[in-house]
Tab-separated table of C-alpha atoms in Angstrom:
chain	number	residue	atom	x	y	z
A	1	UNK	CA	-18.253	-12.021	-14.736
A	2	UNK	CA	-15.573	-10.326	-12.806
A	3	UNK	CA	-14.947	-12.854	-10.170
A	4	UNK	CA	-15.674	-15.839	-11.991
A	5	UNK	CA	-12.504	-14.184	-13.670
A	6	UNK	CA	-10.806	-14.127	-10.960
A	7	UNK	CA	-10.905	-17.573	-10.333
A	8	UNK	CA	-9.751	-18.410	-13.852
A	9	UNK	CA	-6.466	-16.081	-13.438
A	10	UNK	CA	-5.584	-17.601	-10.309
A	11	UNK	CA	-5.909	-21.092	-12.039
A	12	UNK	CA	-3.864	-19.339	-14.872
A	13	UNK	CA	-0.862	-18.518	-12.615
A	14	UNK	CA	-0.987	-21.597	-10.734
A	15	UNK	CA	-1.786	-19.982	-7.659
A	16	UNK	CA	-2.116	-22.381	-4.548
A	17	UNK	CA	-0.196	-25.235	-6.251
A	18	UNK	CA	4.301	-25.454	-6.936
A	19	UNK	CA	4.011	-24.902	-10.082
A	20	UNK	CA	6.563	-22.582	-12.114
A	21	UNK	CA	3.777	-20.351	-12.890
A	22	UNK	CA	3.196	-19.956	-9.120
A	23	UNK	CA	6.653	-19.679	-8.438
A	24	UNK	CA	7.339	-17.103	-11.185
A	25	UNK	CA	4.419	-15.181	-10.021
A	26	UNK	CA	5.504	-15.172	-6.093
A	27	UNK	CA	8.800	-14.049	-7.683
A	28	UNK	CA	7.003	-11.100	-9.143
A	29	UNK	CA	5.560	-9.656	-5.909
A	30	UNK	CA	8.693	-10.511	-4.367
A	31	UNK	CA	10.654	-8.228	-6.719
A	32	UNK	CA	8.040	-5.467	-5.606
A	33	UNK	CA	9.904	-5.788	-1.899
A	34	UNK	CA	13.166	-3.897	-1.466
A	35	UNK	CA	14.447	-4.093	2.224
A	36	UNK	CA	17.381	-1.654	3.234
A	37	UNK	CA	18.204	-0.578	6.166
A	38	UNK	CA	17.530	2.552	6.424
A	39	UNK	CA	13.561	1.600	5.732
A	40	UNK	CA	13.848	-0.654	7.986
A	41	UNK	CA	15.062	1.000	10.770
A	42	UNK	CA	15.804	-1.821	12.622
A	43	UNK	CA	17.061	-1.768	16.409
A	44	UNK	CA	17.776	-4.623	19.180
A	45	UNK	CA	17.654	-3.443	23.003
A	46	UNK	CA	17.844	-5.221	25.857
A	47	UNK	CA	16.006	-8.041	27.194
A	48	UNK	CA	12.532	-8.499	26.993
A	49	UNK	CA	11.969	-9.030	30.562
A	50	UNK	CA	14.132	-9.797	34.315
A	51	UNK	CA	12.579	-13.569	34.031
A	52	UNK	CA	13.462	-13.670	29.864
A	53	UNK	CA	17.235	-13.009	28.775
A	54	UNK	CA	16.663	-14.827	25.911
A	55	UNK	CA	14.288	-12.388	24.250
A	56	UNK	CA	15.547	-9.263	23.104
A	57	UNK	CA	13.337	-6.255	22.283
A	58	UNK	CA	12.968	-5.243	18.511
A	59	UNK	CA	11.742	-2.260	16.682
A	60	UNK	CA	11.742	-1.586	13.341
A	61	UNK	CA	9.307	-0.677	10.079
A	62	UNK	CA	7.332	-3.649	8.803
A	63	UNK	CA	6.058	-3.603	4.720
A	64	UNK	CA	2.804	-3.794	5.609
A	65	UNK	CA	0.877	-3.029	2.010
A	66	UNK	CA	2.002	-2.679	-1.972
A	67	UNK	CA	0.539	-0.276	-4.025
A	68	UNK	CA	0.276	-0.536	-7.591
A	69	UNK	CA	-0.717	2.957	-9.306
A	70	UNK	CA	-1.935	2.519	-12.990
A	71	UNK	CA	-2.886	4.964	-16.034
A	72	UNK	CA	-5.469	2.410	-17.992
A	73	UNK	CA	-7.705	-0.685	-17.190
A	74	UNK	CA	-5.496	-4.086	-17.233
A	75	UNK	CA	-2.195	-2.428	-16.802
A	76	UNK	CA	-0.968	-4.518	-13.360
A	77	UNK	CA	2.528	-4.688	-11.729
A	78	UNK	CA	2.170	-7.661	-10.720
A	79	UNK	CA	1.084	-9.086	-14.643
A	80	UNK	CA	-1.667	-8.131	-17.044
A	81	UNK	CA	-3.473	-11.292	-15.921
A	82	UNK	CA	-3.750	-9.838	-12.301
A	83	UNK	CA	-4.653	-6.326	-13.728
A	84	UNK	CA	-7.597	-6.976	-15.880
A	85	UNK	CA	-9.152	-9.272	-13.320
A	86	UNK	CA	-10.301	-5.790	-11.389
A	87	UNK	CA	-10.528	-3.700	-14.747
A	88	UNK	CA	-13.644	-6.386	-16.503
A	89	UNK	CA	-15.767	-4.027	-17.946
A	90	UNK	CA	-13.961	-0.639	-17.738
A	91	UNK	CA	-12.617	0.767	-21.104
A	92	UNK	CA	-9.530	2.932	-20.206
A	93	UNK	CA	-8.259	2.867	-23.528
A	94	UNK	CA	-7.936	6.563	-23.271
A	95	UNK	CA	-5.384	6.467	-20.405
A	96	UNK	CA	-6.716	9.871	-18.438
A	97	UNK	CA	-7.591	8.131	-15.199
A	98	UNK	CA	-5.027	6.953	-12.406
A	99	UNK	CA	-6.225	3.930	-10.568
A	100	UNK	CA	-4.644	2.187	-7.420
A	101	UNK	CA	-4.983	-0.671	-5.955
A	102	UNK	CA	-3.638	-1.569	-2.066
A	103	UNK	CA	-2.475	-4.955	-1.195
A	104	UNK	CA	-2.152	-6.642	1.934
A	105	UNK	CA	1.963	-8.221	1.211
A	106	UNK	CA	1.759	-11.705	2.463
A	107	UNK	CA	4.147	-13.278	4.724
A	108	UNK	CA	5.864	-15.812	1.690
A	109	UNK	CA	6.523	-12.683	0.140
A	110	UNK	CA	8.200	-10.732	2.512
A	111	UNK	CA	10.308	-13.742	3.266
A	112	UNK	CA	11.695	-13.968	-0.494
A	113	UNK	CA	12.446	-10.282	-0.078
A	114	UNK	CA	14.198	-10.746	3.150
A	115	UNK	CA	16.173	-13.561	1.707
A	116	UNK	CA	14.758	-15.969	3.850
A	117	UNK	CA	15.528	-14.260	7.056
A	118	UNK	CA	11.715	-13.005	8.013
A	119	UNK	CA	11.639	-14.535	11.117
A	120	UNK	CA	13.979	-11.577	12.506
A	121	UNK	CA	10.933	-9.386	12.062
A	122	UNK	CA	8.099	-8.742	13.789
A	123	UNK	CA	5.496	-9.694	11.302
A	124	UNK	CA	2.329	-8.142	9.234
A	125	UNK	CA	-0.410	-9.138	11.953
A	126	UNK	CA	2.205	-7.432	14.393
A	127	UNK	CA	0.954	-3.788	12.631
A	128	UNK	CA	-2.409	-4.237	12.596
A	129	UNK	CA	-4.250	-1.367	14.259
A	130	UNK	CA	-7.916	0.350	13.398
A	131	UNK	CA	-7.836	3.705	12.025
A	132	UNK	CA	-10.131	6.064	13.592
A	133	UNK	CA	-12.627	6.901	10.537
A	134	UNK	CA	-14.189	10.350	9.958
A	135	UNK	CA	-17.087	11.258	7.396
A	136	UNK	CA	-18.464	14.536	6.402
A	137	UNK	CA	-22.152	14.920	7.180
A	138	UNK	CA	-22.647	15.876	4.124
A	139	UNK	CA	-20.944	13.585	2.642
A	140	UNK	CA	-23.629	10.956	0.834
A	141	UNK	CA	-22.061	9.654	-2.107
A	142	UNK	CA	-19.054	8.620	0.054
A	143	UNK	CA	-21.370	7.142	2.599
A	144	UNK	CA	-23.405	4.919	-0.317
A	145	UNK	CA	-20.410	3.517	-2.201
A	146	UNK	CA	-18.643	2.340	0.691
A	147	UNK	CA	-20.782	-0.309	1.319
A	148	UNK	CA	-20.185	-1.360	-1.777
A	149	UNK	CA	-16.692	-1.000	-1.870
A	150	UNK	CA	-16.463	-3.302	1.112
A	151	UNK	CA	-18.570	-5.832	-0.663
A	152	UNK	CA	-16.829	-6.110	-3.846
A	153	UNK	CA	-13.806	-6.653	-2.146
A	154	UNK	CA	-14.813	-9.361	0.342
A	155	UNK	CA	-16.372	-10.819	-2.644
A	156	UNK	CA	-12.831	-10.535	-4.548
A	157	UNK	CA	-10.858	-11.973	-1.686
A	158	UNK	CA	-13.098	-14.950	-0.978
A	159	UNK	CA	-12.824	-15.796	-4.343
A	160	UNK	CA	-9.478	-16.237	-4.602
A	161	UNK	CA	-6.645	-18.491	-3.113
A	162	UNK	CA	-5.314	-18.306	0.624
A	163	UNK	CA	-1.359	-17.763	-0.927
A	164	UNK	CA	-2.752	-14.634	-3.130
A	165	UNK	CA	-2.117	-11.178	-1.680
A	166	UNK	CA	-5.170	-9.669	-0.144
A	167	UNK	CA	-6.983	-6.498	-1.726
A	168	UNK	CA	-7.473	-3.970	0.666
A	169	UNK	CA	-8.975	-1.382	-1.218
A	170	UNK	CA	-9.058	-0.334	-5.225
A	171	UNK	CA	-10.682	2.856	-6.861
A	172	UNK	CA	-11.790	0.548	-9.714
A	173	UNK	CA	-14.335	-0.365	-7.243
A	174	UNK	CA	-14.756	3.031	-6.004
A	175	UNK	CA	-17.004	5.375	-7.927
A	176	UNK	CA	-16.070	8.531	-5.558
A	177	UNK	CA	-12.576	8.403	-7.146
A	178	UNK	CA	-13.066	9.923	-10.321
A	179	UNK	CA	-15.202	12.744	-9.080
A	180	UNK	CA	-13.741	13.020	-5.289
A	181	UNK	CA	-17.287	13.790	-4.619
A	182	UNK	CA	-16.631	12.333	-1.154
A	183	UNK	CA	-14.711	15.479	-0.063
A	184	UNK	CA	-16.306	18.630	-1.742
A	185	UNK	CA	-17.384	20.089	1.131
A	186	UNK	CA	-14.010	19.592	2.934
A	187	UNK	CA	-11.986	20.893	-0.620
A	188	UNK	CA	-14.662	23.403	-0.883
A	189	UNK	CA	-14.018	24.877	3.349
A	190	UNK	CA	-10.361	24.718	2.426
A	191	UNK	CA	-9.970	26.832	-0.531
A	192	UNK	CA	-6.367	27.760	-2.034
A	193	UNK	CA	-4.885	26.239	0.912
A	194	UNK	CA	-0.815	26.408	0.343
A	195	UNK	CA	0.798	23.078	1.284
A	196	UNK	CA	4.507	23.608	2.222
A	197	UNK	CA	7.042	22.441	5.331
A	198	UNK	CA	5.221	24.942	7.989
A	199	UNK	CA	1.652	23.875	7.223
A	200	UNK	CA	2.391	20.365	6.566
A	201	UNK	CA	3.970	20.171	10.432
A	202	UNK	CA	0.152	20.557	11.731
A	203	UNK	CA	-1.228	17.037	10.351
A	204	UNK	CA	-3.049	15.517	13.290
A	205	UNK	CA	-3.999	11.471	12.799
A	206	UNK	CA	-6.091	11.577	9.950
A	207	UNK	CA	-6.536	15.196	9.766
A	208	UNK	CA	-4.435	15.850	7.074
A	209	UNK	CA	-4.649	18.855	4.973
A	210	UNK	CA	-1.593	17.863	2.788
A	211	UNK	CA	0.809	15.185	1.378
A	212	UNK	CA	3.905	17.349	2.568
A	213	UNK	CA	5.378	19.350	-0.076
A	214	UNK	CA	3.126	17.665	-2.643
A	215	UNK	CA	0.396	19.366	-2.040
A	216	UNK	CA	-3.457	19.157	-0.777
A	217	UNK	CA	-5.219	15.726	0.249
A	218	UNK	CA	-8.121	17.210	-0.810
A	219	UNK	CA	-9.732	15.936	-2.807
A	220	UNK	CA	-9.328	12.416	-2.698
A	221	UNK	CA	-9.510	11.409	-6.485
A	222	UNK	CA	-7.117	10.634	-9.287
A	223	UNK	CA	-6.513	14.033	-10.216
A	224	UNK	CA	-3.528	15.596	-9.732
A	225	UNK	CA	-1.111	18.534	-11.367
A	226	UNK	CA	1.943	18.028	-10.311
A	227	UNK	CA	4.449	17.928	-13.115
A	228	UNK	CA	6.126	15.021	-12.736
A	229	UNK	CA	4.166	11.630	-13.006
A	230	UNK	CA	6.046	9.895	-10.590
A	231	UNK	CA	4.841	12.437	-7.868
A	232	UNK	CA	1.605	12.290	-8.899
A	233	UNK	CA	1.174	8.197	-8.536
A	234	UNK	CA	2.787	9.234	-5.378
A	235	UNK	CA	0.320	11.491	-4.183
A	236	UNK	CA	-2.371	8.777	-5.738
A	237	UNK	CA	-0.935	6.386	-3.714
A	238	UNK	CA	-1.537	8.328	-0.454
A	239	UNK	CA	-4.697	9.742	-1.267
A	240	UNK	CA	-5.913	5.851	-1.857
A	241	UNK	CA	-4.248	4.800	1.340
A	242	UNK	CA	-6.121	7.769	3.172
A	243	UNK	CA	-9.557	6.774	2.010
A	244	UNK	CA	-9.378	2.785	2.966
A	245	UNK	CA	-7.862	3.928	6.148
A	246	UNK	CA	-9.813	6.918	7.091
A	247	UNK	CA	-12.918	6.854	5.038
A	248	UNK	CA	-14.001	3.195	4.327
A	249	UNK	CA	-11.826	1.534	6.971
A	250	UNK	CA	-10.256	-1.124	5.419
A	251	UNK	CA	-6.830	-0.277	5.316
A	252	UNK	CA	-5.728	-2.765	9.021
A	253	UNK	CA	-2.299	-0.654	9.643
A	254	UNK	CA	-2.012	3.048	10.307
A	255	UNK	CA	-2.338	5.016	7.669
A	256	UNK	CA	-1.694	8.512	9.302
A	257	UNK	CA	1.352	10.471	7.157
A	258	UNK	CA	3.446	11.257	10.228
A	259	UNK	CA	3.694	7.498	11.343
A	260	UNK	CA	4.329	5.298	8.328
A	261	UNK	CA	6.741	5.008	5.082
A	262	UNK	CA	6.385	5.274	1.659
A	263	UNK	CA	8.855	3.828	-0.829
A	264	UNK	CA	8.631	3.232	-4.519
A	265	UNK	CA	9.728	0.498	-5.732
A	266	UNK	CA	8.939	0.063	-9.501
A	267	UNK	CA	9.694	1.232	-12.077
A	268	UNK	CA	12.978	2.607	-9.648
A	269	UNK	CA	13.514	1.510	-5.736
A	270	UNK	CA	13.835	4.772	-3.519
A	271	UNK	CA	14.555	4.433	0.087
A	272	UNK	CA	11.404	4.628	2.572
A	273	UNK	CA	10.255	8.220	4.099
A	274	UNK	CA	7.261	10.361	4.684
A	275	UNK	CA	4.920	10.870	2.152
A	276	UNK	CA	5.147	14.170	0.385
A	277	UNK	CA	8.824	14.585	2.511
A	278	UNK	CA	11.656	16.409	0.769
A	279	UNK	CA	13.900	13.143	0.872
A	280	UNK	CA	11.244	11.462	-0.862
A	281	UNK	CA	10.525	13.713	-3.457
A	282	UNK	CA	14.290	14.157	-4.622
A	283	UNK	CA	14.985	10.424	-4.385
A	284	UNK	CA	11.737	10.291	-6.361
A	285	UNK	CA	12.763	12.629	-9.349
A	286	UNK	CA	16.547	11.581	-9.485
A	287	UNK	CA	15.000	8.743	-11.370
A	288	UNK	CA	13.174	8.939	-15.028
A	289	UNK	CA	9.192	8.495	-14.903
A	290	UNK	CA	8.047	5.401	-16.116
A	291	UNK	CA	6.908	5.201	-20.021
A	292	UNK	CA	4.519	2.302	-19.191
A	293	UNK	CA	2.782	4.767	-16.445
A	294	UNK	CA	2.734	2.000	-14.274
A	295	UNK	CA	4.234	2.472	-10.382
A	296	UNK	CA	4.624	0.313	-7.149
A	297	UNK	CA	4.832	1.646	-3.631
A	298	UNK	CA	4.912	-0.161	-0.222
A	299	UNK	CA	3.680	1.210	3.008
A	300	UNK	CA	5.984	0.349	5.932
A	301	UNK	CA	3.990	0.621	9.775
A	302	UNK	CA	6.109	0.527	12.679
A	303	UNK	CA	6.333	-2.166	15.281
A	304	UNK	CA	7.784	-3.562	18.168
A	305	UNK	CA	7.928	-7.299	19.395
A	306	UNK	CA	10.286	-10.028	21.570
A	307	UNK	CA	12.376	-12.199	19.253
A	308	UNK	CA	14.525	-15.138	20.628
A	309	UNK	CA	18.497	-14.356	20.749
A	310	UNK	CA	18.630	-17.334	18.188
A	311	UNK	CA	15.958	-15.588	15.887
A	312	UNK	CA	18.130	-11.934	16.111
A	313	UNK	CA	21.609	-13.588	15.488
A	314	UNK	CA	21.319	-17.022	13.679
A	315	UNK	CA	19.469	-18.046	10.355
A	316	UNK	CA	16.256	-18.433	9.768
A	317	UNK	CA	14.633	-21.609	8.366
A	318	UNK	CA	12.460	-20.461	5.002
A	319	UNK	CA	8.574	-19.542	4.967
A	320	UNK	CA	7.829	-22.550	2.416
A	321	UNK	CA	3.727	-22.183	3.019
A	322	UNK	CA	3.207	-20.773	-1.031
A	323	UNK	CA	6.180	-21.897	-2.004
């Protein structure tokens, strides 16, 4: 059974235990990080407080959430093992879907990425929020398989070891995503709509009528035509991050396309910007698509915290909890 599976490729990895497996696998997710500064954004201003000069205000963009866009059942990012843990019992042989999975990053992780130094940001749980969901009236299929959506995946997450990332939301699970029955009505209202920079500038908070220049939102399903396959795990990427945010509500950071960052970071590492943006798309196709049809993304959520002067300007000491 699928999560009796599960359980067996955690064993597998050594998840949970310092084992090289474990460590070679917390490597891998690691590797799926990539921190510059200009994704980062990151900004120190004055005290915290009158009554606390030794906290110092910080803002910056937090990777909140990897996404791993795949042609075929199995294929993973993070290892075959991982992949065909969520694919038992598909047959994708045929490679004509695009599935995606969202993962919560853990905190272990980010601190391998950040070389140690994680304790100058503000932290995952710092970027939680609840995303205002909106359903269709006449939407029923999307309204039947999200209860079971969320089940499967609390099923999937309690089944597996506190140091393994946590699944937010993946279409394997869903069975709106191949048909994007969920939004026919709203595809249906909106026609040919064109999706360039002037109609892109009137996205409301998860109103959105398109990915930027990528084209429409609608539907929300692993079709897409754009030319280039690293645009279209792009706009797969989005249109899954849209659904567990706005749809099911799963997705715990804000998942509206004029607040957060995307950045791909596998097969090639781009910098962080909007979704669909022009900066994105040319950093996006300066690089060759990948052969395996496999792709990683992170969503970054801003936030703002106090951090000690010591934690701004000295070192950190090392998140060892899955290490």
């Amino acid at each position: 059974m699928k999560l009796s599976a599960a359980a067996s490729a955690a064993a597998a990895v050594g998840l949970g235990v310092k084992s090289p497996q474990a460590m070679a696998f917390n490597a891998s997710i690691a590797q799926l990080i990539s921190i510059d500064p200009v994704t980062l954004s990151y900004a120190v201003y004055g005290p915290c407080c009158y009554w606390c000069q030794d906290y110092l205000i910080v803002t910056h963009y937090q990777p909140v959430a990897l996404i791993e866009v795949i042609k075929g059942g199995g294929d993973s990012v993070m290892g075959n093992t991982i992949g065909s843990i969520l694919s038992a019992g598909r047959d994708d042989n045929s490679y004509t879907s695009m599935q995606v999975r969202i993962w919560e990053l853990p905190e272990w992780a980010i601190d391998i990425a950040m070389a140690y130094q994680s304790c100058k940001l503000c932290g995952v749980d710092m970027a939680r929020t609840e995303n205002q969901t909106s359903q269709s009236m006449t939407d029923f299929c999307g309204a039947a398989a999200n209860t079971v959506i969320s089940k499967a995946t609390e099923q999937f997450n309690e089944s597996m070891p506190d140091c393994f990332p946590k699944l937010i939301y993946s279409t394997e699970m869903d069975p709106t995503w191949n048909t994007g029955c969920r939004d026919l009505s709203i595809a249906t209202g909106l026609g040919l709509l064109e999706c360039n920079t002037f109609t892109s500038s009137f996205n409301l908070f998860g109103q959105e009528r398109c990915i930027g220049q990528w084209g429409p939102l609608y539907p929300r399903q692993m079709a897409s035509h754009d030319d280039n396959a690293a645009i279209a795990a792009g706009i797969a990427a989005y249109r899954a991050i849209h659904v567990s945010g706005f749809a099911i509500g799963s997705f715990p950071f804000n998942a509206a396309l004029s607040v957060g960052k995307l950045q791909q970071t596998a097969p090639h590492v781009t910098v962080g910007f909007q979704a669909g943006s022009l900066a994105l798309d040319l950093a996006m196709r300066a690089y060759p698509v990948s052969l395996a049809e496999i792709y990683a993304f992170v969503w970054w959520a801003p936030v703002g915290c106090c951090k000690t002067y010591d934690e701004v300007m000295g070192m950190c000491e090392p998140n060892m909890t899955c290490q």
